[in-house]
mmCIF file of C-alpha atoms in Angstrom:
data_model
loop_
_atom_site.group_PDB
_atom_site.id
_atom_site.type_symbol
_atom_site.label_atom_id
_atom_site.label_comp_id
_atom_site.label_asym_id
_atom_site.label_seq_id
_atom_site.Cartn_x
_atom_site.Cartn_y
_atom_site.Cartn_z
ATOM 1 C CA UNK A 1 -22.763 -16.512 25.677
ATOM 2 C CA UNK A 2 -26.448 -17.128 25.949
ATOM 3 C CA UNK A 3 -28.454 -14.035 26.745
ATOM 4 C CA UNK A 4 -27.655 -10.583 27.638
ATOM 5 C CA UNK A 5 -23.417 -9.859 28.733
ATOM 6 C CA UNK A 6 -21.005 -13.241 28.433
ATOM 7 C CA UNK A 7 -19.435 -15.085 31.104
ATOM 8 C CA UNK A 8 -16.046 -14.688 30.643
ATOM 9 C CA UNK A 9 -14.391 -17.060 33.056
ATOM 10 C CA UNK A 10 -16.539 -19.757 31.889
ATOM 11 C CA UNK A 11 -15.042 -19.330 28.701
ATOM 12 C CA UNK A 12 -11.512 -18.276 30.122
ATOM 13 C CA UNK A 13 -11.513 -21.912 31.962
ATOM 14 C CA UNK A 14 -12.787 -24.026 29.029
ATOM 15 C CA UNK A 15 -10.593 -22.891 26.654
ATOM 16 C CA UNK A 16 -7.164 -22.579 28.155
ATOM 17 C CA UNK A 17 -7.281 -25.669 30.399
ATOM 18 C CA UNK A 18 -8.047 -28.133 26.852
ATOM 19 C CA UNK A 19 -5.438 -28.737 24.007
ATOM 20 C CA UNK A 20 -5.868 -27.488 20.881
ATOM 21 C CA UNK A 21 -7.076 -31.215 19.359
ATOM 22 C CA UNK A 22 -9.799 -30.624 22.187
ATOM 23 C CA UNK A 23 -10.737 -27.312 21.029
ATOM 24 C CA UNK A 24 -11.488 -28.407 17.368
ATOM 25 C CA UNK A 25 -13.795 -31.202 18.453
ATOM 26 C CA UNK A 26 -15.106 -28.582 20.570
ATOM 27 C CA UNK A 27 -15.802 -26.145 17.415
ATOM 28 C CA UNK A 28 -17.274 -29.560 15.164
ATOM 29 C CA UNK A 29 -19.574 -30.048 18.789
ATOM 30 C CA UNK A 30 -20.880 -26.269 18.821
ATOM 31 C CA UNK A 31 -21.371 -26.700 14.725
ATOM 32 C CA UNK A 32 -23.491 -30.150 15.441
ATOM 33 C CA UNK A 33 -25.312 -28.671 18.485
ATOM 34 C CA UNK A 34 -26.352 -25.493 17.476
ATOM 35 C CA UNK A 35 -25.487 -25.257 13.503
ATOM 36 C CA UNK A 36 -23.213 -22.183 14.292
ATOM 37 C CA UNK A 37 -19.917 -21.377 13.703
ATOM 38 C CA UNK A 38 -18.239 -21.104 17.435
ATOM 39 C CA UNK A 39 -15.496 -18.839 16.633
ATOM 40 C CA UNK A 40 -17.688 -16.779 14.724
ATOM 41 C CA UNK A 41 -19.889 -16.789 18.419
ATOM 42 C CA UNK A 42 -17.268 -16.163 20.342
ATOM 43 C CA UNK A 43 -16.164 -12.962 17.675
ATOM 44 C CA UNK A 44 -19.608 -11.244 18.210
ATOM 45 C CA UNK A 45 -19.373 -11.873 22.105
ATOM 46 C CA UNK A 46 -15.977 -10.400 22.232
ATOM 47 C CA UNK A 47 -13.277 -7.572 21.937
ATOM 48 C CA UNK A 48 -9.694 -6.194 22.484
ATOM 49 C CA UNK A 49 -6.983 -8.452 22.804
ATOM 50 C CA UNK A 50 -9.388 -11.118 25.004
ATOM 51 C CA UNK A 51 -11.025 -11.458 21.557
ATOM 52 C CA UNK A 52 -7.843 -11.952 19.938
ATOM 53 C CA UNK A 53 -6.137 -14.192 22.466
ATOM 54 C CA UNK A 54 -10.018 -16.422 22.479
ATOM 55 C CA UNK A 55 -9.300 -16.471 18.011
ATOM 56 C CA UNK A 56 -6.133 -17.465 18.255
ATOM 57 C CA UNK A 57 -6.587 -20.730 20.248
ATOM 58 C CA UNK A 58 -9.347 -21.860 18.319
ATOM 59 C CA UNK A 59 -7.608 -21.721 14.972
ATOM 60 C CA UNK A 60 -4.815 -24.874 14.129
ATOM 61 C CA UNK A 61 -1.335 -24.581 14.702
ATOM 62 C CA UNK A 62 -1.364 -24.317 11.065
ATOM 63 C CA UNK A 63 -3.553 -21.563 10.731
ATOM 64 C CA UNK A 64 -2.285 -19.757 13.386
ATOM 65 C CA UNK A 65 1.040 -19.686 12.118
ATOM 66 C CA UNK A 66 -0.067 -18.855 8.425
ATOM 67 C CA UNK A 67 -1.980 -16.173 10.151
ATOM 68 C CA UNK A 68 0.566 -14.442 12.182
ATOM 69 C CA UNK A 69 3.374 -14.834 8.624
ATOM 70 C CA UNK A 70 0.618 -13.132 6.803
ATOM 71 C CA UNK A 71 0.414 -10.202 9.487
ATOM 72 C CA UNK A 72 4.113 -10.168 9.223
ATOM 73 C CA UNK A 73 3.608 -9.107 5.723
ATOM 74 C CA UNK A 74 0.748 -7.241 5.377
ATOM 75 C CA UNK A 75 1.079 -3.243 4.533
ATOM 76 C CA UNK A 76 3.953 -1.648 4.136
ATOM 77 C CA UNK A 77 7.476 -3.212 5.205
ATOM 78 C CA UNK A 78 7.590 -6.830 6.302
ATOM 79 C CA UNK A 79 8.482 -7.510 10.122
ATOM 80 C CA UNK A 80 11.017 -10.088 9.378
ATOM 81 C CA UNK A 81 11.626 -10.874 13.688
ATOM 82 C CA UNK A 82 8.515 -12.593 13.462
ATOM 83 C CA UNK A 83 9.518 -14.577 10.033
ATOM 84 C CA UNK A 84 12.463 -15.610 11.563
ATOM 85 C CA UNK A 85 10.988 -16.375 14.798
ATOM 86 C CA UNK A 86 7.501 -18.613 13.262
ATOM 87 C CA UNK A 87 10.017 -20.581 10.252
ATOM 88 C CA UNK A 88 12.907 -21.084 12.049
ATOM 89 C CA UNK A 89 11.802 -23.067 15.533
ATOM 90 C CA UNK A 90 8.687 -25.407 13.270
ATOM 91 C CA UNK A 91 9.813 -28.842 12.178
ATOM 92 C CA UNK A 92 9.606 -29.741 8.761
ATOM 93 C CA UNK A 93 6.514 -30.789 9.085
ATOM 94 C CA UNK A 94 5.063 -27.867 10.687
ATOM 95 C CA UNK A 95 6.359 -25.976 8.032
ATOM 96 C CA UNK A 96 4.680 -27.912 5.231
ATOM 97 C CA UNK A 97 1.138 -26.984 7.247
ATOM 98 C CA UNK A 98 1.794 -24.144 7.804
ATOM 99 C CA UNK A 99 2.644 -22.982 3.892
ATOM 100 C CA UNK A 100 -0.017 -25.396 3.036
ATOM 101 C CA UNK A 101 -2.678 -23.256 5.318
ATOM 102 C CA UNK A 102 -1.026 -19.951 3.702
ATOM 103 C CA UNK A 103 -1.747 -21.253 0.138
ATOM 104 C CA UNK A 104 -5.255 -22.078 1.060
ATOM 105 C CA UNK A 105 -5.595 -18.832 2.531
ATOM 106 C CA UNK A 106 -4.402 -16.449 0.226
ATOM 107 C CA UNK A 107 -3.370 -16.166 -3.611
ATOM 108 C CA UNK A 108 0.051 -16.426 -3.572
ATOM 109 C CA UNK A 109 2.299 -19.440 -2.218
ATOM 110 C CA UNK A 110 4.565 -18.326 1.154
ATOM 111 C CA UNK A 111 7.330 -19.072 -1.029
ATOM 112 C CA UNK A 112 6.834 -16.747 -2.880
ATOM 113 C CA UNK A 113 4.900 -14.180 -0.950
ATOM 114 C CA UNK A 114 8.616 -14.317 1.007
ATOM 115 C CA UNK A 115 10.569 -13.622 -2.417
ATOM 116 C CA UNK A 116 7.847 -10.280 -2.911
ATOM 117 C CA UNK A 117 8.822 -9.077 0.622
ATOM 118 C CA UNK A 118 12.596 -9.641 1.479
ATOM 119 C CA UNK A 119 15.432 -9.216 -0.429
ATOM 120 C CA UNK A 120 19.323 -10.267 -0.569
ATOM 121 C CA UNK A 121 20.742 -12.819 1.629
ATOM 122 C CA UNK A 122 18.008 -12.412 4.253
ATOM 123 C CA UNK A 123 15.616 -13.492 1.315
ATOM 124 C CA UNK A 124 17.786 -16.584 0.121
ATOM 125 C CA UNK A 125 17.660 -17.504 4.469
ATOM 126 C CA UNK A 126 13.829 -17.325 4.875
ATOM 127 C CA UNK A 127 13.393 -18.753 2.015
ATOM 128 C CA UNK A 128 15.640 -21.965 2.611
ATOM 129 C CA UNK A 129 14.158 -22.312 5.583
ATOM 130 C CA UNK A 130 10.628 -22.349 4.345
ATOM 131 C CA UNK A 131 12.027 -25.702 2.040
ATOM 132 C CA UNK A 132 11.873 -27.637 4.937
ATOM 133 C CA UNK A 133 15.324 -29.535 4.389
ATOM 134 C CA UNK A 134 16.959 -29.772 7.817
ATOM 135 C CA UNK A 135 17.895 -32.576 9.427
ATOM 136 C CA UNK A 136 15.610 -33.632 12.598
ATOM 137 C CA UNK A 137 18.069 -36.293 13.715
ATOM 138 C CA UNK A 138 20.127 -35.629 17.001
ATOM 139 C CA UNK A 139 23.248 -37.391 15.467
ATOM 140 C CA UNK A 140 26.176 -35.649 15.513
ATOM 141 C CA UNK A 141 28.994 -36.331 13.414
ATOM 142 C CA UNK A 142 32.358 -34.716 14.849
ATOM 143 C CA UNK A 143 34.260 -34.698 11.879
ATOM 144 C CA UNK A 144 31.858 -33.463 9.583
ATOM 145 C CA UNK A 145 31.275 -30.630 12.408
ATOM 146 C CA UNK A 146 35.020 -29.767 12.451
ATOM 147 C CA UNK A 147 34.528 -29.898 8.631
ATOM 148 C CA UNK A 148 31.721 -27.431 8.818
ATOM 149 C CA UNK A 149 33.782 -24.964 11.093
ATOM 150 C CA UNK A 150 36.369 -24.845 8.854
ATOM 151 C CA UNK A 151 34.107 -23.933 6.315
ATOM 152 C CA UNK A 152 32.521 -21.030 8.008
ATOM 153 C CA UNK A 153 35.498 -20.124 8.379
ATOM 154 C CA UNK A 154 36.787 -20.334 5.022
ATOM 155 C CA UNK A 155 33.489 -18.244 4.307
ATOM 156 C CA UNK A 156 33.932 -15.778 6.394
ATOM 157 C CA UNK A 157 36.620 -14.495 8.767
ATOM 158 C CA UNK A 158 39.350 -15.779 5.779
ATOM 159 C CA UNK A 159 37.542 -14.206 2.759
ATOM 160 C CA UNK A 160 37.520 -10.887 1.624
ATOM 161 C CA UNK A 161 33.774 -10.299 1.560
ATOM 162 C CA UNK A 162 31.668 -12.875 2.915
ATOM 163 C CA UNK A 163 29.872 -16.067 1.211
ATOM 164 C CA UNK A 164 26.602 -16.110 3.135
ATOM 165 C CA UNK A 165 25.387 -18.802 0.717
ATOM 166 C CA UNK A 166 27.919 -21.088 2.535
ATOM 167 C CA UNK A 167 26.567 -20.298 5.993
ATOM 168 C CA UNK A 168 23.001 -20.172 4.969
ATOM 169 C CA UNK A 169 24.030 -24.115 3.492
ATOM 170 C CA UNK A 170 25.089 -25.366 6.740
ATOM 171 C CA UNK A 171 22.430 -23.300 8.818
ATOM 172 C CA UNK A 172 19.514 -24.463 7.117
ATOM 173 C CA UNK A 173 20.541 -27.909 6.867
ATOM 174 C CA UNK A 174 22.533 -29.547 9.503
ATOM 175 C CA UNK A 175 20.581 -30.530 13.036
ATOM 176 C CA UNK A 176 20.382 -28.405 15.758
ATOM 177 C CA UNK A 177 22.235 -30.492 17.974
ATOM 178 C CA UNK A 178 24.968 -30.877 15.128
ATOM 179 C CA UNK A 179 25.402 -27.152 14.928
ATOM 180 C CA UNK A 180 25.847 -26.416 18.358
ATOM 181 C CA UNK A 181 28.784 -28.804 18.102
ATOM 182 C CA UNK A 182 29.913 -26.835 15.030
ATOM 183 C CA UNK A 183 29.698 -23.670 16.974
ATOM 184 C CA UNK A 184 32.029 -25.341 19.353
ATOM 185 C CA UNK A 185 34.151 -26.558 17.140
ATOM 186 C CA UNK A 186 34.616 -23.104 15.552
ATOM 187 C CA UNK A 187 34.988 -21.487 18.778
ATOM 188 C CA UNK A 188 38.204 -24.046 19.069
ATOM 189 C CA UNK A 189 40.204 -23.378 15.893
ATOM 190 C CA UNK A 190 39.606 -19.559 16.205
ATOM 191 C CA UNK A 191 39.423 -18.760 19.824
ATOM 192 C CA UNK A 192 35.941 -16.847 18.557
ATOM 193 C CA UNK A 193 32.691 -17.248 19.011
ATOM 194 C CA UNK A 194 30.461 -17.934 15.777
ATOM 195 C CA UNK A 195 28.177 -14.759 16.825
ATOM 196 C CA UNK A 196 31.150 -12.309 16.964
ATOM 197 C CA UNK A 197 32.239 -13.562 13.345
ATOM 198 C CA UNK A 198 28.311 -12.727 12.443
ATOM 199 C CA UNK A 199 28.437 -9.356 13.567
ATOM 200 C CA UNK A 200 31.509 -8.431 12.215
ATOM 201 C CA UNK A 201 30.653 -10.241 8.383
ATOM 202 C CA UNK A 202 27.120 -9.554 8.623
ATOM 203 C CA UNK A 203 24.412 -6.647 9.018
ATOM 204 C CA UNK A 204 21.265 -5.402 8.417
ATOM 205 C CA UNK A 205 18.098 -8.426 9.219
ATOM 206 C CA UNK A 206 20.372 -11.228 7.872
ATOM 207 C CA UNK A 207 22.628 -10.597 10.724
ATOM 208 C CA UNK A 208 19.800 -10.383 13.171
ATOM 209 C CA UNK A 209 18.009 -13.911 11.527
ATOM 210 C CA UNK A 210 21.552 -15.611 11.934
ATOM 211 C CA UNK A 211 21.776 -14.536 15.742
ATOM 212 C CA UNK A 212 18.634 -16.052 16.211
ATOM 213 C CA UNK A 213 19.261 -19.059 14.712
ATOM 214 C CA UNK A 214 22.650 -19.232 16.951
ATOM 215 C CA UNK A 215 20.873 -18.437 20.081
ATOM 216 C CA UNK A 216 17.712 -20.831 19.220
ATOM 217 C CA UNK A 217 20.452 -23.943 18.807
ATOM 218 C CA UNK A 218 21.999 -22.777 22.129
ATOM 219 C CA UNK A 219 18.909 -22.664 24.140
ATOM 220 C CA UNK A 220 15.219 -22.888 22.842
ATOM 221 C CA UNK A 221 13.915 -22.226 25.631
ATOM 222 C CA UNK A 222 15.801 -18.987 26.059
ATOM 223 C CA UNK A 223 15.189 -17.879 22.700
ATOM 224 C CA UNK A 224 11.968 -17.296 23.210
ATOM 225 C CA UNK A 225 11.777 -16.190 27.189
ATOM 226 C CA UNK A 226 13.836 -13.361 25.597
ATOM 227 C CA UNK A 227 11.345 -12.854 23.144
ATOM 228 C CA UNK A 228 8.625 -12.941 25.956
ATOM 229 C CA UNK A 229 10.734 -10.215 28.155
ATOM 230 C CA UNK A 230 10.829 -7.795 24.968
ATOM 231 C CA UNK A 231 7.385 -7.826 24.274
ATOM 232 C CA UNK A 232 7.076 -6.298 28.192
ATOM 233 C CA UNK A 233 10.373 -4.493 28.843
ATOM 234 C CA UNK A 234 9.686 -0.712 28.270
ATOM 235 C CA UNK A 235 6.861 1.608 28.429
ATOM 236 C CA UNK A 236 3.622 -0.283 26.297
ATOM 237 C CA UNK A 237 3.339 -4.277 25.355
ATOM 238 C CA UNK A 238 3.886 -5.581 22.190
ATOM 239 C CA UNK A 239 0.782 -7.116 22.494
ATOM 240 C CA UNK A 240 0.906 -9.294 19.028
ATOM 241 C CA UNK A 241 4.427 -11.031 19.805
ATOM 242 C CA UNK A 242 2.996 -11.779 23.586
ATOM 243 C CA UNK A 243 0.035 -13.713 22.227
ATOM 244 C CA UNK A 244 1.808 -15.026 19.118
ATOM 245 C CA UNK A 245 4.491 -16.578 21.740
ATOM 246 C CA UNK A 246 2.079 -17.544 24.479
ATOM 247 C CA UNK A 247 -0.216 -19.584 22.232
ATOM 248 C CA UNK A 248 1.959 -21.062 19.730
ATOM 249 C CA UNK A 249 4.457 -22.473 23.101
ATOM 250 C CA UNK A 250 1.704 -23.067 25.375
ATOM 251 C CA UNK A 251 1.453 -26.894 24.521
ATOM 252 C CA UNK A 252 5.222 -27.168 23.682
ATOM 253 C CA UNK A 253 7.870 -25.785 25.883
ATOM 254 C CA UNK A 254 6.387 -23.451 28.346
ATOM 255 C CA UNK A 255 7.335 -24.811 31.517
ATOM 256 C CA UNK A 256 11.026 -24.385 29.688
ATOM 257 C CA UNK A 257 10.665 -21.078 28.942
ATOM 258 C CA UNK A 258 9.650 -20.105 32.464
ATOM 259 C CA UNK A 259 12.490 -21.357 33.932
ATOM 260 C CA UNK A 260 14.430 -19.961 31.596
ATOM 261 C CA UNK A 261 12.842 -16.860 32.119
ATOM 262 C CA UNK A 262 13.078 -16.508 35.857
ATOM 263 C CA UNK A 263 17.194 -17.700 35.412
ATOM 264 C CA UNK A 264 17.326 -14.629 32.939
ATOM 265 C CA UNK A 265 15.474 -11.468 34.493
ATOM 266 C CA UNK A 266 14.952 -13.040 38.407
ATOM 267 C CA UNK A 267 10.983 -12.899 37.917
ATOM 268 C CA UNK A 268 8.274 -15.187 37.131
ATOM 269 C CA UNK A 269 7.015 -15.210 33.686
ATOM 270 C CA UNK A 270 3.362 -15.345 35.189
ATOM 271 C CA UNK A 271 4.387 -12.356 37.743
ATOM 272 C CA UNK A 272 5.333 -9.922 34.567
ATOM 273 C CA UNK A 273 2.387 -11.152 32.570
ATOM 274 C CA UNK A 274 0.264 -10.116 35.801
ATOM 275 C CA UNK A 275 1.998 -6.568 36.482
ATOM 276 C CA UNK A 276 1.850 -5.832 32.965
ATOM 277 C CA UNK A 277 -1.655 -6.048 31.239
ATOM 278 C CA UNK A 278 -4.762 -6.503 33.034
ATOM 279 C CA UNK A 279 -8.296 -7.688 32.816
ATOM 280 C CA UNK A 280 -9.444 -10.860 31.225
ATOM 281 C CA UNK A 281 -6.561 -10.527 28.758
ATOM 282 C CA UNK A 282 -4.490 -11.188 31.306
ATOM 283 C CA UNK A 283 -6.454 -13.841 33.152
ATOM 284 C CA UNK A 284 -6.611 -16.271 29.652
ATOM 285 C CA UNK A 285 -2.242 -15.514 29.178
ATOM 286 C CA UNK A 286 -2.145 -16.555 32.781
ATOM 287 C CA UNK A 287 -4.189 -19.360 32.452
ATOM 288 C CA UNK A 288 -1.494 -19.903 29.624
ATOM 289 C CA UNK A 289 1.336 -19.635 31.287
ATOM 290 C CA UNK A 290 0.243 -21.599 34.061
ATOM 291 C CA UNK A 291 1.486 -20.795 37.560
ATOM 292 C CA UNK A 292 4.827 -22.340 39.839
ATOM 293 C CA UNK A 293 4.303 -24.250 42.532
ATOM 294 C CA UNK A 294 6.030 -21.071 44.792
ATOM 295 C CA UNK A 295 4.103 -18.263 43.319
#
């Protein structure tokens, strides 16, 4: 960044190759070195989405997520697909960071910042979520699950009217590997799957926020290579949800997601990144993504 114009690859390479540990001993280095503020640096050196790709990494998990929830809320309406997407695939503990950074950040808790901007069952989901109660074990108890299928059941395709709270309940709480099982399960006693009994009890962005949650306990990884494809599919990028996704799985699942991606639409992840934006934005999501052995 020294002198006149910035050398973009330099910072393209020493970025996206380190973790994001790396990157805040980098910042505390830069601080001791030079008594700036790197991200502040790297702000004034650049622009577009580069910049916002470049502020992204250096900012925690934590922050990051906070961040992108607070986006999700700004202005008028609330984009609840990112909500769901950010609170529903953290673990507990990312969760607690993540409201803690939002506290920090702004004057409201998320908790509550969440009961200000939904409403109705989708409101009583995002918020359960946000409590951080799920189980993170990967036991599954089979006649609990068979249990549990009955009572979704019981809750929904038996009732008149639907009790959401009783499918939020076992949702929000039971591990993912248990649900699946419950999904099964439910799938056995009524020859239905559980998202068919969601679209026909539910509507509106509860019904999308329960979908999600079914598809992210039947594949993860496919969750969010959908996710990926959406933000590309069509004429113009949803820029936000490609840099949200790309940073916040780039140290996580990635190489799942690209399989996953190539088994759903036949091409690479890193081949749509590269035919659909261009420039140094799409150098540092490439360097991201990382490339296949065959491409």
């Amino acid at each position: 960044m020294k002198g006149l114009g910035t050398d973009e690859d330099v910072i393209i390479d020493l970025l996206a190759s380190r973790s994001n540990s790396q990157r805040q001993q980098i910042i505390q280095a830069f601080k001791s070195a030079y008594d700036k503020n790197l991200i502040d640096e790297l702000n004034s050196e650049l622009g577009g989405n580069f910049k916002t790709v470049v502020e992204g990494l250096m900012l925690t998990p934590a922050k990051f997520d906070a961040q992108q929830l607070k986006y999700a809320m700004e202005g008028a309406g609330t984009d609840e697909h990112i909500l769901v997407e950010i609170v529903l695939t953290r673990t507990n503990k990312q969760i607690f960071e993540f409201s803690e950074a939002f506290q920090s950040e702004n004057a409201m808790s998320l908790k509550d910042s969440f009961k200000d901007e939904n409403t109705g069952d989708f409101e009583q989901l995002i918020v359960s979520l946000q409590k951080a109660k799920r189980d993170e074990s990967k036991h599954v108890d089979v006649s609990l699950a068979k249990i549990d299928a009955q009572e979704l059941l019981a809750a929904g395709e038996d009732k008149w009217g639907t009790d959401e709270t009783k499918f939020i309940k076992i949702f929000c709480r039971r591990n993912f590997a248990h649900l699946y099982k419950v999904f099964e399960e439910y799938y056995q006693i009524t020859n239905k799957e559980i998202e068919d009994t969601i679209k026909d009890e539910m509507s509106g962005t509860f019904q999308m926020a329960m979908l999600g949650l079914v598809q992210y306990v039947k594949n993860p990884a496919g969750f969010f290579a959908t996710k990926l494809y959406e933000s590309m599919a069509g004429a113009g990028t949803d820029d936000q949800a490609l840099i949200r996704i790309i940073i916040s799985r780039s140290e996580v699942d990635m190489m799942d997601i690209k399989t996953e991606f190539f088994k759903l639409y036949g091409k690479s992840l890193f081949s749509y990144i590269e035919d659909d934006v261009g420039g140094d934005y799409r150098k540092i999501l490439l360097h991201l993504c990382g490339k296949d052995e065959d491409e």
